[in-house]
mmCIF file of C-alpha atoms (C1' of nucleotides) in Angstrom:
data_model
loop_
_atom_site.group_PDB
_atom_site.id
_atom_site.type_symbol
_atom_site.label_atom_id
_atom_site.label_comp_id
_atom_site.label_asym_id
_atom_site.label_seq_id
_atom_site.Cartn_x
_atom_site.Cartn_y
_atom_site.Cartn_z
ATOM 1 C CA UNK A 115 78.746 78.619 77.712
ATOM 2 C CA UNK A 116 79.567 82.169 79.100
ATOM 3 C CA UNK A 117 78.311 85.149 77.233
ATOM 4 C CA UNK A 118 80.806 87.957 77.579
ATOM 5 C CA UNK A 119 78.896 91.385 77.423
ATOM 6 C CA UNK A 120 80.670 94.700 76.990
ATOM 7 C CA UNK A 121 80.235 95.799 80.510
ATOM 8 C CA UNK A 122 82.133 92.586 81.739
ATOM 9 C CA UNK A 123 84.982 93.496 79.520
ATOM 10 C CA UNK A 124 84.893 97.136 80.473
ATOM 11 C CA UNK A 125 85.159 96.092 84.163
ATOM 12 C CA UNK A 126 88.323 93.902 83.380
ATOM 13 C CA UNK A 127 90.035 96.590 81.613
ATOM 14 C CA UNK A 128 89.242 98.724 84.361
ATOM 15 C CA UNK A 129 91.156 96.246 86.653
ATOM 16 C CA UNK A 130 93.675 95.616 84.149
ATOM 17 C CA UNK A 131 94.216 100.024 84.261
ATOM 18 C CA UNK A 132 94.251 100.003 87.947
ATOM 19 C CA UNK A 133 96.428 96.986 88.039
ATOM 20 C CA UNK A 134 99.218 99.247 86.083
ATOM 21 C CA UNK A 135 98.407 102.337 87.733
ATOM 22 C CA UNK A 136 99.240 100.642 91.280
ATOM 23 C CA UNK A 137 102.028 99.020 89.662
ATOM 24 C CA UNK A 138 103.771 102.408 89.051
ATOM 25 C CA UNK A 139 102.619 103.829 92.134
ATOM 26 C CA UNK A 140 104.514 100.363 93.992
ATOM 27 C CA UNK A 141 107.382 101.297 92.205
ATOM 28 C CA UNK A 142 107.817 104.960 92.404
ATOM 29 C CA UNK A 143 106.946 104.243 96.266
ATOM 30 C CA UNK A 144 110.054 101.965 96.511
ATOM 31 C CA UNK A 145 112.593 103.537 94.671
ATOM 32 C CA UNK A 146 113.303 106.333 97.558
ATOM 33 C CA UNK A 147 113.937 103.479 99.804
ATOM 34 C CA UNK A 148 116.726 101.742 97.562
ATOM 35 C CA UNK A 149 114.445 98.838 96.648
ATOM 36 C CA UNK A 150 113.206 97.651 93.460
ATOM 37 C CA UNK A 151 109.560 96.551 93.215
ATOM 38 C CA UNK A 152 110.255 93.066 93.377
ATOM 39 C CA UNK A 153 112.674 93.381 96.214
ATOM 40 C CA UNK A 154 109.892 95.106 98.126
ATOM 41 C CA UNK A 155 107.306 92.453 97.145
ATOM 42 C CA UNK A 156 109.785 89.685 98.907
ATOM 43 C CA UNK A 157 110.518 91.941 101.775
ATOM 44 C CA UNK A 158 106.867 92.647 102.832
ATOM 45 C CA UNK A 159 106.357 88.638 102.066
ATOM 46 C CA UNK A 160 108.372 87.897 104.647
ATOM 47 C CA UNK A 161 106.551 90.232 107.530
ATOM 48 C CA UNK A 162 104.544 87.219 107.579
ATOM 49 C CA UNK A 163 107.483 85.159 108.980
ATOM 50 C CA UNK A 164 110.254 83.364 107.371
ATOM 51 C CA UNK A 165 109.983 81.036 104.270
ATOM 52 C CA UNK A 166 112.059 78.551 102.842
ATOM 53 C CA UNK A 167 113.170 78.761 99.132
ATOM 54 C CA UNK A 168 111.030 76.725 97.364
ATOM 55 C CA UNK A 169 107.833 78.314 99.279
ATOM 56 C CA UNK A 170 109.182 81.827 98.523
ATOM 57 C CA UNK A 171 109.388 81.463 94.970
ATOM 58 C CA UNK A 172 105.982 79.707 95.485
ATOM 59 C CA UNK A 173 104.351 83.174 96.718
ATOM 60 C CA UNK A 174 106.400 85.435 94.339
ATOM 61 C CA UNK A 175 105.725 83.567 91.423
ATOM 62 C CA UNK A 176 108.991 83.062 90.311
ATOM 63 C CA UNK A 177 111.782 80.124 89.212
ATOM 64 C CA UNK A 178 113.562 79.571 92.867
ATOM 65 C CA UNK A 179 116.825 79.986 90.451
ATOM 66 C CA UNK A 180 116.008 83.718 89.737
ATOM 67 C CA UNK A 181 115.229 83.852 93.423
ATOM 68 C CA UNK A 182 118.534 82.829 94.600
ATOM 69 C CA UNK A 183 120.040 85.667 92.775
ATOM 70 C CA UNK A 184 117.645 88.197 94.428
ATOM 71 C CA UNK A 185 117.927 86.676 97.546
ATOM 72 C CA UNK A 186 122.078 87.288 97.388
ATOM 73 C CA UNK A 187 121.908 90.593 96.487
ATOM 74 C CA UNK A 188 119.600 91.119 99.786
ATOM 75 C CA UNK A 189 121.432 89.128 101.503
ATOM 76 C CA UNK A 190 124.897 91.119 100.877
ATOM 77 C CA UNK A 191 122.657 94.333 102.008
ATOM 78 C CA UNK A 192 122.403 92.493 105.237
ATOM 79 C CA UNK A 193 118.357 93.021 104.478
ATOM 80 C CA UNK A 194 117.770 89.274 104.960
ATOM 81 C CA UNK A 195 119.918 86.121 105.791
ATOM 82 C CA UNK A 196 119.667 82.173 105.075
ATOM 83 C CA UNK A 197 119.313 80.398 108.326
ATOM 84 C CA UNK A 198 119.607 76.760 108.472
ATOM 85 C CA UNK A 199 116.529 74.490 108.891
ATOM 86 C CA UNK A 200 116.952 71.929 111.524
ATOM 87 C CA UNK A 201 114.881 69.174 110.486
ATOM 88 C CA UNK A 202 116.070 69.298 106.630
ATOM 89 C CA UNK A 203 119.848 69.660 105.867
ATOM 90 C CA UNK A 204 119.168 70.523 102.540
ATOM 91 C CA UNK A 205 116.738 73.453 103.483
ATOM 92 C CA UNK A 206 117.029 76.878 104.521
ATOM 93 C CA UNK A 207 114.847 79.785 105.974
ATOM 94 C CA UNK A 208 114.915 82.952 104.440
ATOM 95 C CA UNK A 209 114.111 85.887 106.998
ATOM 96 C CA UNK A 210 113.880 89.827 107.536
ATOM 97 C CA UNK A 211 117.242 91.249 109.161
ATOM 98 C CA UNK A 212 116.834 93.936 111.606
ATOM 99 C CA UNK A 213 117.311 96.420 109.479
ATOM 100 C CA UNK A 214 115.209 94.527 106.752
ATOM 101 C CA UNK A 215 112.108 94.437 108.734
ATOM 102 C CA UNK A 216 112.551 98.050 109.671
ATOM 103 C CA UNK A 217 112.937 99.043 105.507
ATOM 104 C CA UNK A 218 110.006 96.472 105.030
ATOM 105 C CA UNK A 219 107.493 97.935 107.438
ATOM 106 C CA UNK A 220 108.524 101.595 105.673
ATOM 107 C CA UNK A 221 107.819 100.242 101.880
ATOM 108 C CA UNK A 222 104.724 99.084 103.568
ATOM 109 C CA UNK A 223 103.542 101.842 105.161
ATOM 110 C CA UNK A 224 104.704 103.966 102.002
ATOM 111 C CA UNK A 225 102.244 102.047 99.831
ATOM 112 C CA UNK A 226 99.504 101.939 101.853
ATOM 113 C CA UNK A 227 99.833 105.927 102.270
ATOM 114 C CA UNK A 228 100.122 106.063 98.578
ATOM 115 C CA UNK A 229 96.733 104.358 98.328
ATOM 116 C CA UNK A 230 94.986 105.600 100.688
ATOM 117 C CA UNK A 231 95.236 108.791 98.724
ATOM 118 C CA UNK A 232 93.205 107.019 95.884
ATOM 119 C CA UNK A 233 90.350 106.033 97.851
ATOM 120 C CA UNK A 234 90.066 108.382 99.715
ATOM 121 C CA UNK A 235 86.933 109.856 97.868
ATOM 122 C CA UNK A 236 84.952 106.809 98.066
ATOM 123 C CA UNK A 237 81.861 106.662 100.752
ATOM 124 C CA UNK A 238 82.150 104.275 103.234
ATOM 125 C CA UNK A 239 79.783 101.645 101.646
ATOM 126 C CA UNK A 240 82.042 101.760 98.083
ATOM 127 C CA UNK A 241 84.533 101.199 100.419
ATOM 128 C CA UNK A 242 82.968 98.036 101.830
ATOM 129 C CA UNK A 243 81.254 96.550 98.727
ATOM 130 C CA UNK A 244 85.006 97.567 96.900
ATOM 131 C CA UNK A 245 86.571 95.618 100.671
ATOM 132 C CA UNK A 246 84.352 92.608 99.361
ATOM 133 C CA UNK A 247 84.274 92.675 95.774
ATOM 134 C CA UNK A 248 88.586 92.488 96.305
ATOM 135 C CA UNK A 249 88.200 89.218 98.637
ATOM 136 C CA UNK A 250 85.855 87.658 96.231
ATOM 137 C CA UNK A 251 88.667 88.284 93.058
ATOM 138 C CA UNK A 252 91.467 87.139 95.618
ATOM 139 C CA UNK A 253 89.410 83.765 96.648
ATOM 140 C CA UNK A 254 89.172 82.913 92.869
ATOM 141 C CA UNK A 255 93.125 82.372 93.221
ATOM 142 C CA UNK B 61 95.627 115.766 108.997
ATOM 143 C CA UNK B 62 94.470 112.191 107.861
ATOM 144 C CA UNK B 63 93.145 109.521 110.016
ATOM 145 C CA UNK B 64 93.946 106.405 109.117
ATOM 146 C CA UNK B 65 92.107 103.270 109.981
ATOM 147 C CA UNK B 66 92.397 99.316 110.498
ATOM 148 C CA UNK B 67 90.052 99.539 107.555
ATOM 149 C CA UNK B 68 91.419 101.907 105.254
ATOM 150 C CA UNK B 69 95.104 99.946 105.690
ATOM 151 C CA UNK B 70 93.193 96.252 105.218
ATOM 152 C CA UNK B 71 91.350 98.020 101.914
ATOM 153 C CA UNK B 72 94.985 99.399 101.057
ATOM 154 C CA UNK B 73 96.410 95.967 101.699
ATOM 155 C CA UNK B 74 93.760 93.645 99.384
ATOM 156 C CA UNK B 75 94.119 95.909 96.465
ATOM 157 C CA UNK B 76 98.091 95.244 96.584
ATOM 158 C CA UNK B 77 97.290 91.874 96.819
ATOM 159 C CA UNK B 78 94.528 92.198 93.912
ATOM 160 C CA UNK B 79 97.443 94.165 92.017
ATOM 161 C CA UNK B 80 100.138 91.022 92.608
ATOM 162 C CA UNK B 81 97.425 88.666 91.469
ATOM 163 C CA UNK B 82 96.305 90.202 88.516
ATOM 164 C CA UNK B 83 100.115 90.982 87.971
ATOM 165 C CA UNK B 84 100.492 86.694 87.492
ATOM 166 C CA UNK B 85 97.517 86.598 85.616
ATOM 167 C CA UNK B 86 98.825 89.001 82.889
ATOM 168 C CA UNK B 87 102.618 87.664 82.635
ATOM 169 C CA UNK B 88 100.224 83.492 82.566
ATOM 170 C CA UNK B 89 98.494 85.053 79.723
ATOM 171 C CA UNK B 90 101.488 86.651 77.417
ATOM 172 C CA UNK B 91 103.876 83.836 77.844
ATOM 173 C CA UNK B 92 102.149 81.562 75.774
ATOM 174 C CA UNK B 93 101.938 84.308 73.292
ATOM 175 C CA UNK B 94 105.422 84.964 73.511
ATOM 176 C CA UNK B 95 105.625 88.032 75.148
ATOM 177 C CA UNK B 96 106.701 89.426 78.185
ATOM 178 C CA UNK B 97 104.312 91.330 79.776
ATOM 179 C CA UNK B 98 105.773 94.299 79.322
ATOM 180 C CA UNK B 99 105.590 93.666 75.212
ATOM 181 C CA UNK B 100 101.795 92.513 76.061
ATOM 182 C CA UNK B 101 101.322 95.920 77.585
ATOM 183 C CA UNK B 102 103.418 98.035 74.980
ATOM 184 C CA UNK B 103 101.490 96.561 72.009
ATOM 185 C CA UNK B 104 97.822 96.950 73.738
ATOM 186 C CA UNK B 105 98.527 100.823 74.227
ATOM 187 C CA UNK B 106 99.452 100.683 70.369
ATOM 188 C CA UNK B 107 95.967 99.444 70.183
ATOM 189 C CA UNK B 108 94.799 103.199 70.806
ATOM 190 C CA UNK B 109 97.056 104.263 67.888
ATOM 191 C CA UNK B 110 100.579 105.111 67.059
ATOM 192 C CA UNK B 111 102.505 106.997 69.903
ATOM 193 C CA UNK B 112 106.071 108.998 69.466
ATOM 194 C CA UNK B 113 108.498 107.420 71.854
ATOM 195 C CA UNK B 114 108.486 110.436 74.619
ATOM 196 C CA UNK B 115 104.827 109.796 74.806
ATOM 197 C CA UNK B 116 104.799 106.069 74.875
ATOM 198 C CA UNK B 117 107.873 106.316 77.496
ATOM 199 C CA UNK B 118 104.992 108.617 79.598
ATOM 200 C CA UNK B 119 102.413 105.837 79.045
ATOM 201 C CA UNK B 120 104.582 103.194 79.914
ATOM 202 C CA UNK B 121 106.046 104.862 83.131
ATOM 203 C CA UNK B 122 109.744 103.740 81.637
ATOM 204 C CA UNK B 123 112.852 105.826 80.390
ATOM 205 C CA UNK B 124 112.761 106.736 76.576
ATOM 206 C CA UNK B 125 116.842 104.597 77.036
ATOM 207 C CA UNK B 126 114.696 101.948 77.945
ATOM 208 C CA UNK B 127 111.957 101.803 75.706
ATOM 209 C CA UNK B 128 114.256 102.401 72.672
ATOM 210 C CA UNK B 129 115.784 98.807 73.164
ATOM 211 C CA UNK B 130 112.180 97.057 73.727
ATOM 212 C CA UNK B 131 110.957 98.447 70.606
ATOM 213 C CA UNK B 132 114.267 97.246 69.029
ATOM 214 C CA UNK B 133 113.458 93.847 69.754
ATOM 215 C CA UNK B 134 109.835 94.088 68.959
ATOM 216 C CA UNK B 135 110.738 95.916 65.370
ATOM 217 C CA UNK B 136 112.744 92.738 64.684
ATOM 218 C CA UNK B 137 110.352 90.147 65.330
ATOM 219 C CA UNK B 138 107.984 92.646 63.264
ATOM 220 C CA UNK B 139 105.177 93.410 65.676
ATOM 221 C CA UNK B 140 105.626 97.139 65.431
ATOM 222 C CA UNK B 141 107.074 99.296 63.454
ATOM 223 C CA UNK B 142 108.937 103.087 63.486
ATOM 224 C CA UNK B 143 107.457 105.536 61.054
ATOM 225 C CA UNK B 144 109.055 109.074 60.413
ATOM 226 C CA UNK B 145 106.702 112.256 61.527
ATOM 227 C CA UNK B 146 106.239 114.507 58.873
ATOM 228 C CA UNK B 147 106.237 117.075 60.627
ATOM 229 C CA UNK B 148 109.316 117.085 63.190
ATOM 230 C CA UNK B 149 111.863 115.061 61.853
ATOM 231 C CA UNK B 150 113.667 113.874 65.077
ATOM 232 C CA UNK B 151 110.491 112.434 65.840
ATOM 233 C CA UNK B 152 109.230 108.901 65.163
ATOM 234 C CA UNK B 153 106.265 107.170 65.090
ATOM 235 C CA UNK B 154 105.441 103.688 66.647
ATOM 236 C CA UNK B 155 102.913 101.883 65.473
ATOM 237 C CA UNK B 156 101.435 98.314 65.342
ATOM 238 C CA UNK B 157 102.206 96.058 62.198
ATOM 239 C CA UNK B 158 99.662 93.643 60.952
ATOM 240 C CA UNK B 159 100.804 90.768 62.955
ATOM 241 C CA UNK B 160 101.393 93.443 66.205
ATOM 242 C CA UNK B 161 98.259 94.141 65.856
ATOM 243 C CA UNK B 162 96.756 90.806 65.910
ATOM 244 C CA UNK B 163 99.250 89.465 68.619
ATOM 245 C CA UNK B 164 98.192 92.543 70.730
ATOM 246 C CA UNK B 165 94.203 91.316 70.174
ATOM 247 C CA UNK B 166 95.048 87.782 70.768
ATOM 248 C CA UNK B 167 96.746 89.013 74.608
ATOM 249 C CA UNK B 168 94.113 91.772 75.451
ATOM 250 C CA UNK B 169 91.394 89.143 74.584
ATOM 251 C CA UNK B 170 93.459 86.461 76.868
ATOM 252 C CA UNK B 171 94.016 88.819 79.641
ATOM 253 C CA UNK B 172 90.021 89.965 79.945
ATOM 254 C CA UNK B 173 88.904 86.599 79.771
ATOM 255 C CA UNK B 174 91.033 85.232 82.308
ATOM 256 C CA UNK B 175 89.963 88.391 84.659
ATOM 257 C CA UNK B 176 86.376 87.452 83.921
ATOM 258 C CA UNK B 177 86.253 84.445 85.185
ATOM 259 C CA UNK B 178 87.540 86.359 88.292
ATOM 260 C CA UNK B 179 84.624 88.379 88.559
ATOM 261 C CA UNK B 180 81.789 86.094 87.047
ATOM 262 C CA UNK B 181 80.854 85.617 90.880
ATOM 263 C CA UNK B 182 80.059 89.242 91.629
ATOM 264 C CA UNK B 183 76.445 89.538 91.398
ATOM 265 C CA UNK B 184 75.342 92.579 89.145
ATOM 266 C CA UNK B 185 74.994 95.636 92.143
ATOM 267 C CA UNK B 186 78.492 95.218 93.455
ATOM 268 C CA UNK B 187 80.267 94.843 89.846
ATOM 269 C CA UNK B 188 78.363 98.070 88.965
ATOM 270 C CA UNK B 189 79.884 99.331 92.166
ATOM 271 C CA UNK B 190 83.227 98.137 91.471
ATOM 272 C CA UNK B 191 83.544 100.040 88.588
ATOM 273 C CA UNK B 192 82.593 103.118 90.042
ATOM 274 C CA UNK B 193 84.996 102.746 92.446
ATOM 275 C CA UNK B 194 88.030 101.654 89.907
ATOM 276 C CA UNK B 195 87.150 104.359 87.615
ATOM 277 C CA UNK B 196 87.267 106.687 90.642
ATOM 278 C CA UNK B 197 90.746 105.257 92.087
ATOM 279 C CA UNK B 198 92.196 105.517 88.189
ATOM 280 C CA UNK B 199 90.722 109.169 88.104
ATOM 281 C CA UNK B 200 92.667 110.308 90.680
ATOM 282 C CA UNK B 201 95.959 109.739 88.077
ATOM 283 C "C1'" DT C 185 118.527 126.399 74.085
ATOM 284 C "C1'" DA C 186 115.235 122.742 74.418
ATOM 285 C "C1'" DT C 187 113.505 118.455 72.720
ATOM 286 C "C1'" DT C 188 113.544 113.770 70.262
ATOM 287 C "C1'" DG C 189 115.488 109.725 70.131
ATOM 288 C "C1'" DT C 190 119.748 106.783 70.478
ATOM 289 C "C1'" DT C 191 124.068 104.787 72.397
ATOM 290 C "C1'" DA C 192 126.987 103.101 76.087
ATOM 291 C "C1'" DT C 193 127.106 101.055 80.386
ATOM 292 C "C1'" DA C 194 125.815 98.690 84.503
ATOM 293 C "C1'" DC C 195 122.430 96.242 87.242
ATOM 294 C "C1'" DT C 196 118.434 93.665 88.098
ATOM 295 C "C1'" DC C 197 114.924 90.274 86.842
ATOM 296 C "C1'" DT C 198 113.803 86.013 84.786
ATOM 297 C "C1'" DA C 199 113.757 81.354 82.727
ATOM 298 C "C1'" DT C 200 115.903 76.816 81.324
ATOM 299 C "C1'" DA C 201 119.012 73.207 82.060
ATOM 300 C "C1'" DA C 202 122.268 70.876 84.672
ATOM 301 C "C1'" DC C 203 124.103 70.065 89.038
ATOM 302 C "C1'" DT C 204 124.839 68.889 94.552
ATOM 303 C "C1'" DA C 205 123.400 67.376 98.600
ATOM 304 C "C1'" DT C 206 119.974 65.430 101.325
ATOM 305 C "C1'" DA C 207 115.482 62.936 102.095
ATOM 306 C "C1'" DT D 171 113.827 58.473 93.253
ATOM 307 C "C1'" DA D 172 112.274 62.849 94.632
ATOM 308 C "C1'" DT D 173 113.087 67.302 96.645
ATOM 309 C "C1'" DA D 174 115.769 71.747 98.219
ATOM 310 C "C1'" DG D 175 118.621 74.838 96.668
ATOM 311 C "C1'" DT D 176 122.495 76.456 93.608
ATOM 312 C "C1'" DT D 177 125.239 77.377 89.384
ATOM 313 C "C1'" DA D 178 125.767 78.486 84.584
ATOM 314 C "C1'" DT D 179 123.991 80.824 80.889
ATOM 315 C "C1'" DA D 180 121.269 83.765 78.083
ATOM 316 C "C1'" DG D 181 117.998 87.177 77.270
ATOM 317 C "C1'" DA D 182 114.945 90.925 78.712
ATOM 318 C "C1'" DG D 183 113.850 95.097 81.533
ATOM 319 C "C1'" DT D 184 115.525 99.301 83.605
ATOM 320 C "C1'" DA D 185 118.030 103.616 84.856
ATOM 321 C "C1'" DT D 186 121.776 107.136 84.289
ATOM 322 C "C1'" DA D 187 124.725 109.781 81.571
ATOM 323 C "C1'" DA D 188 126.370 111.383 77.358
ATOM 324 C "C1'" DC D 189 125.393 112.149 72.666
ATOM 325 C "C1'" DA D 190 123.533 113.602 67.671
ATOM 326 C "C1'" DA D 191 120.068 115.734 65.079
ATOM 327 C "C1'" DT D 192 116.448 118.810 64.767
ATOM 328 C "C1'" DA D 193 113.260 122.447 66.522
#
DNA sequence: TATTGTTATACTCTATAACTATA
DNA sequence: TATAGTTATAGAGTATAACAATA
């Protein structure tokens, strides 16, 4: 049975404060650009090439109902568009416009810049054992 | 002017990715509890103590327009209530109620245990290290 | 005049349930 | 039957602008 010291639960409220801080700083870095912070989530999503519905909503952890709805508002923006899958009538792709991969790769960039800033301070092995520490947490999932 | 690397952008990239994940993770752990996470978050800050709304608004990173109607639905389901401020009487106070307060334990216990099963594989050097580095990246807020 | 909090309004995000078209 | 995606509906989160009461 796990014993739960104090410094383990000071280390996941640290990550639970950092979690919010880099929320905000996600959403004050989309805002200027037009984008909510779940529209930018989707947009940068799909840098990695196109998705169909039902892997989207996979990725963003959401019902693929509510993502139809945010999908037709980008979609009317001309940020992304539904193409058809050949091999499955009932499918569709989702993928970056022109101008959406262009206002995707700026929300990126905007981020990153934004968090750069933060660890900026930290020597270059924090930055690697931090580097590791991140892949281990992101393996868990 | 700032250099950026392939290394500083990958670093950049994971703790997005960190911040997504541990986004899920917080919105699995309220549900259940019936709260949104945004409720979840509200009532652990009231953990620290009652807060006005301007300075909860601050905490929160949302509009005071905004917060007014969470806290109205919160108030109703009794989880928190307003209190006048002696001493400025278009002020308010807003603080946990008994149940609040145990809902809001029941969530932040939920949350941190579900994050420490995250980091149970991090051996003892690099979680020390990792919360260095989170309480320098929170510092610089 | 400035600040505290609320109201009015309009969008966006989100889930559940029911539906259609296709596999 | 099962799956992909949509529609209908309801509630919650959010911002902007305008407002009342108090400082």
């Amino acid at each position: 049975m796990a014993t739960t010291t104090a410094q383990d639960e000071e280390l996941a409220s640290a990550l639970v404060q950092t979690m919010h801080r880099l929320q905000d700083l996600h959403a004050e870095s989309s805002r200027p650009l037009g984008l909510t912070p779940q529209q930018a989530h989707l947009l940068c999503v799909l840098l990695g090439g196109p998705l169909g519905m039902t892997e989207l909503s996979r990725v963003l952890s959401i019902e693929r109902s509510s993502l139809t709805s945010m999908v037709d508002r980008l979609e009317r923006r001309d940020l992304v568009a539904r193409t058809a899958n050949p091999t499955d009538r009932r499918a569709c792709h989702i993928e970056l416009t022109t101008d959406g991969k262009s206002l995707a790769h700026d929300v990126h960039n905007a981020v990153v810049a934004r968090i750069e800033t933060l660890t900026a301070d930290l020597s270059a092995s924090t930055r690697k054992t931090l580097m590791t520490a991140l892949q281990s947490i992101l393996a868990q999932a």
